[in-house]
Amino acid sequence: QVRLVESGGDSVQAGGSLRLSCEASGYTFLRNCMGWYRQSPGKAREGIGILFPGGAASHYADSMEGRFTISLDSAKNMMYLQMNKLKPEDTAMYYCATDAACTYCSGDNCYIREPYEFGHVGQGTQVTVSS
């Protein structure tokens, strides 16, 4: 079955960087859409970004683009989230997720799915940023 295991969460000071890892197994790695999202206590889930199958294309939330970068290592079945210039408001549990489709269509329009809508998600890794 599909299994996702995140790691790399830590406590850092504002302005620092972290790289989160997501080890994937149980499916054909390059065929699925993959992404990251986060959630803080009392707040809604917040999509960070997704990679289309094989990393052919990417899509980031407007608020995340520029500081956060998602990448793949297909040889290791790993996905990464590089986070730079971290802020206290980045404190959250970070989750990786995967599903077969990156988009959904309604009528004549197609939309990019949020990563928290994907069918498979890991257990999360905690990131805490102090000021």
PDB file of C-alpha atoms in Angstrom:
ATOM      1  CA  GLN A   1       0.000   0.000   0.000  1.00  0.00           C
ATOM      2  CA  VAL A   2       0.994   3.618  -0.388  1.00  0.00           C
ATOM      3  CA  ARG A   3       3.238   4.839   2.396  1.00  0.00           C
ATOM      4  CA  LEU A   4       4.671   8.308   2.922  1.00  0.00           C
ATOM      5  CA  VAL A   5       7.121   9.108   5.688  1.00  0.00           C
ATOM      6  CA  GLU A   6       8.168  12.681   6.380  1.00  0.00           C
ATOM      7  CA  SER A   7      11.314  13.707   8.212  1.00  0.00           C
ATOM      8  CA  GLY A   8      13.539  16.721   8.756  1.00  0.00           C
ATOM      9  CA  GLY A   9      11.291  18.832  10.955  1.00  0.00           C
ATOM     10  CA  ASP A  10      13.110  20.830  13.593  1.00  0.00           C
ATOM     11  CA  SER A  11      13.160  23.984  15.695  1.00  0.00           C
ATOM     12  CA  VAL A  12      14.990  26.843  13.986  1.00  0.00           C
ATOM     13  CA  GLN A  13      15.367  30.568  14.365  1.00  0.00           C
ATOM     14  CA  ALA A  14      13.706  33.034  12.051  1.00  0.00           C
ATOM     15  CA  GLY A  15      15.702  33.555   8.884  1.00  0.00           C
ATOM     16  CA  GLY A  16      17.018  30.019   8.874  1.00  0.00           C
ATOM     17  CA  SER A  17      16.461  27.184   6.417  1.00  0.00           C
ATOM     18  CA  LEU A  18      15.241  23.604   6.595  1.00  0.00           C
ATOM     19  CA  ARG A  19      14.840  20.780   4.141  1.00  0.00           C
ATOM     20  CA  LEU A  20      12.041  18.337   4.748  1.00  0.00           C
ATOM     21  CA  SER A  21      12.074  14.877   3.201  1.00  0.00           C
ATOM     22  CA  CYS A  22       9.281  12.533   2.205  1.00  0.00           C
ATOM     23  CA  GLU A  23      10.073   8.893   1.492  1.00  0.00           C
ATOM     24  CA  ALA A  24       7.472   7.273  -0.727  1.00  0.00           C
ATOM     25  CA  SER A  25       6.690   3.606  -1.313  1.00  0.00           C
ATOM     26  CA  GLY A  26       3.898   1.363  -2.503  1.00  0.00           C
ATOM     27  CA  TYR A  27       3.218   2.955  -5.881  1.00  0.00           C
ATOM     28  CA  THR A  28       4.972   3.898  -9.106  1.00  0.00           C
ATOM     29  CA  PHE A  29       6.733   7.009  -7.888  1.00  0.00           C
ATOM     30  CA  LEU A  30       6.973   8.979 -11.118  1.00  0.00           C
ATOM     31  CA  ARG A  31       3.342   8.411 -12.112  1.00  0.00           C
ATOM     32  CA  ASN A  32       1.732  10.268  -9.238  1.00  0.00           C
ATOM     33  CA  CYS A  33       1.145  13.857  -8.372  1.00  0.00           C
ATOM     34  CA  MET A  34       2.911  14.807  -5.125  1.00  0.00           C
ATOM     35  CA  GLY A  35       2.765  17.807  -2.866  1.00  0.00           C
ATOM     36  CA  TRP A  36       3.199  19.417   0.530  1.00  0.00           C
ATOM     37  CA  TYR A  37       0.787  21.181   2.829  1.00  0.00           C
ATOM     38  CA  ARG A  38       0.894  22.393   6.401  1.00  0.00           C
ATOM     39  CA  GLN A  39      -1.407  22.931   9.325  1.00  0.00           C
ATOM     40  CA  SER A  40      -1.048  24.904  12.533  1.00  0.00           C
ATOM     41  CA  PRO A  41      -3.253  24.326  15.589  1.00  0.00           C
ATOM     42  CA  GLY A  42      -6.578  26.080  15.166  1.00  0.00           C
ATOM     43  CA  LYS A  43      -5.899  26.993  11.547  1.00  0.00           C
ATOM     44  CA  ALA A  44      -7.032  25.577   8.238  1.00  0.00           C
ATOM     45  CA  ARG A  45      -4.787  23.373   6.153  1.00  0.00           C
ATOM     46  CA  GLU A  46      -2.620  25.429   3.806  1.00  0.00           C
ATOM     47  CA  GLY A  47      -1.364  24.066   0.511  1.00  0.00           C
ATOM     48  CA  ILE A  48       2.282  24.769  -0.247  1.00  0.00           C
ATOM     49  CA  GLY A  49       2.749  23.310  -3.698  1.00  0.00           C
ATOM     50  CA  ILE A  50       2.559  20.290  -5.940  1.00  0.00           C
ATOM     51  CA  LEU A  51       4.692  18.559  -8.529  1.00  0.00           C
ATOM     52  CA  PHE A  52       3.094  16.971 -11.547  1.00  0.00           C
ATOM     53  CA  PRO A  53       4.120  13.367 -12.272  1.00  0.00           C
ATOM     54  CA  GLY A  54       7.849  13.017 -12.615  1.00  0.00           C
ATOM     55  CA  GLY A  55       8.338  16.660 -11.710  1.00  0.00           C
ATOM     56  CA  ALA A  56       7.268  17.743 -15.197  1.00  0.00           C
ATOM     57  CA  ALA A  57       5.696  20.882 -13.806  1.00  0.00           C
ATOM     58  CA  SER A  58       5.070  22.534 -10.478  1.00  0.00           C
ATOM     59  CA  HIS A  59       2.487  24.772  -8.913  1.00  0.00           C
ATOM     60  CA  TYR A  60       2.909  26.767  -5.721  1.00  0.00           C
ATOM     61  CA  ALA A  61       0.551  28.760  -3.582  1.00  0.00           C
ATOM     62  CA  ASP A  62       1.197  32.463  -4.204  1.00  0.00           C
ATOM     63  CA  SER A  63       2.239  33.001  -0.597  1.00  0.00           C
ATOM     64  CA  MET A  64       4.788  30.177  -0.767  1.00  0.00           C
ATOM     65  CA  GLU A  65       6.484  30.840  -4.073  1.00  0.00           C
ATOM     66  CA  GLY A  66      10.003  32.175  -3.757  1.00  0.00           C
ATOM     67  CA  ARG A  67      10.858  30.825  -0.308  1.00  0.00           C
ATOM     68  CA  PHE A  68       9.710  27.215  -0.700  1.00  0.00           C
ATOM     69  CA  THR A  69      10.887  24.765  -3.373  1.00  0.00           C
ATOM     70  CA  ILE A  70       9.718  21.210  -3.974  1.00  0.00           C
ATOM     71  CA  SER A  71      11.953  18.677  -5.696  1.00  0.00           C
ATOM     72  CA  LEU A  72      12.169  14.969  -6.403  1.00  0.00           C
ATOM     73  CA  ASP A  73      14.896  12.345  -6.363  1.00  0.00           C
ATOM     74  CA  SER A  74      13.417   9.529  -8.414  1.00  0.00           C
ATOM     75  CA  ALA A  75      16.391   7.240  -7.747  1.00  0.00           C
ATOM     76  CA  LYS A  76      15.524   7.296  -4.047  1.00  0.00           C
ATOM     77  CA  ASN A  77      11.732   7.726  -4.290  1.00  0.00           C
ATOM     78  CA  MET A  78      12.100  10.900  -2.267  1.00  0.00           C
ATOM     79  CA  MET A  79      10.406  14.276  -2.377  1.00  0.00           C
ATOM     80  CA  TYR A  80      11.877  17.298  -0.661  1.00  0.00           C
ATOM     81  CA  LEU A  81      10.668  20.667   0.549  1.00  0.00           C
ATOM     82  CA  GLN A  82      13.396  23.282   0.799  1.00  0.00           C
ATOM     83  CA  MET A  83      12.326  26.156   3.025  1.00  0.00           C
ATOM     84  CA  ASN A  84      14.361  29.358   3.213  1.00  0.00           C
ATOM     85  CA  LYS A  85      14.061  32.599   5.165  1.00  0.00           C
ATOM     86  CA  LEU A  86      11.754  30.938   7.651  1.00  0.00           C
ATOM     87  CA  LYS A  87       9.359  33.051   9.686  1.00  0.00           C
ATOM     88  CA  PRO A  88       7.578  32.343  12.982  1.00  0.00           C
ATOM     89  CA  GLU A  89       4.315  32.076  11.034  1.00  0.00           C
ATOM     90  CA  ASP A  90       5.793  29.082   9.178  1.00  0.00           C
ATOM     91  CA  THR A  91       5.495  27.096  12.411  1.00  0.00           C
ATOM     92  CA  ALA A  92       3.252  24.125  11.621  1.00  0.00           C
ATOM     93  CA  MET A  93       3.017  20.417  11.052  1.00  0.00           C
ATOM     94  CA  TYR A  94       4.126  19.712   7.494  1.00  0.00           C
ATOM     95  CA  TYR A  95       2.648  16.860   5.480  1.00  0.00           C
ATOM     96  CA  CYS A  96       3.506  15.261   2.174  1.00  0.00           C
ATOM     97  CA  ALA A  97       0.744  13.795   0.062  1.00  0.00           C
ATOM     98  CA  THR A  98       0.234  11.971  -3.188  1.00  0.00           C
ATOM     99  CA  ASP A  99      -2.533  10.997  -5.565  1.00  0.00           C
ATOM    100  CA  ALA A 100      -2.978   9.869  -9.137  1.00  0.00           C
ATOM    101  CA  ALA A 101      -4.338  13.199 -10.408  1.00  0.00           C
ATOM    102  CA  CYS A 102      -3.118  16.748  -9.983  1.00  0.00           C
ATOM    103  CA  THR A 103      -6.220  18.311 -11.491  1.00  0.00           C
ATOM    104  CA  TYR A 104      -9.983  17.941 -11.586  1.00  0.00           C
ATOM    105  CA  CYS A 105     -12.395  19.177 -14.203  1.00  0.00           C
ATOM    106  CA  SER A 106     -15.860  20.617 -13.841  1.00  0.00           C
ATOM    107  CA  GLY A 107     -17.652  21.316 -17.066  1.00  0.00           C
ATOM    108  CA  ASP A 108     -15.255  23.020 -19.426  1.00  0.00           C
ATOM    109  CA  ASN A 109     -12.876  24.124 -16.685  1.00  0.00           C
ATOM    110  CA  CYS A 110     -10.044  22.224 -15.040  1.00  0.00           C
ATOM    111  CA  TYR A 111      -8.452  23.132 -11.734  1.00  0.00           C
ATOM    112  CA  ILE A 112      -5.281  22.225  -9.884  1.00  0.00           C
ATOM    113  CA  ARG A 113      -6.044  20.266  -6.727  1.00  0.00           C
ATOM    114  CA  GLU A 114      -4.813  21.264  -3.329  1.00  0.00           C
ATOM    115  CA  PRO A 115      -2.311  18.777  -1.860  1.00  0.00           C
ATOM    116  CA  TYR A 116      -4.478  18.340   1.229  1.00  0.00           C
ATOM    117  CA  GLU A 117      -7.147  16.915  -1.087  1.00  0.00           C
ATOM    118  CA  PHE A 118      -4.886  14.045  -2.140  1.00  0.00           C
ATOM    119  CA  GLY A 119      -5.823  10.539  -1.082  1.00  0.00           C
ATOM    120  CA  HIS A 120      -2.578   9.528   0.622  1.00  0.00           C
ATOM    121  CA  VAL A 121      -0.769  11.538   3.275  1.00  0.00           C
ATOM    122  CA  GLY A 122       2.081  10.916   5.708  1.00  0.00           C
ATOM    123  CA  GLN A 123       2.117  11.349   9.452  1.00  0.00           C
ATOM    124  CA  GLY A 124       3.679  14.808   9.317  1.00  0.00           C
ATOM    125  CA  THR A 125       6.823  16.436  10.652  1.00  0.00           C
ATOM    126  CA  GLN A 126       6.851  19.444  12.988  1.00  0.00           C
ATOM    127  CA  VAL A 127       8.580  22.698  12.101  1.00  0.00           C
ATOM    128  CA  THR A 128       8.918  25.371  14.772  1.00  0.00           C
ATOM    129  CA  VAL A 129      10.362  28.773  13.966  1.00  0.00           C
ATOM    130  CA  SER A 130      11.279  31.091  16.825  1.00  0.00           C
ATOM    131  CA  SER A 131      11.782  34.831  16.588  1.00  0.00           C
TER     132      SER A 131
END
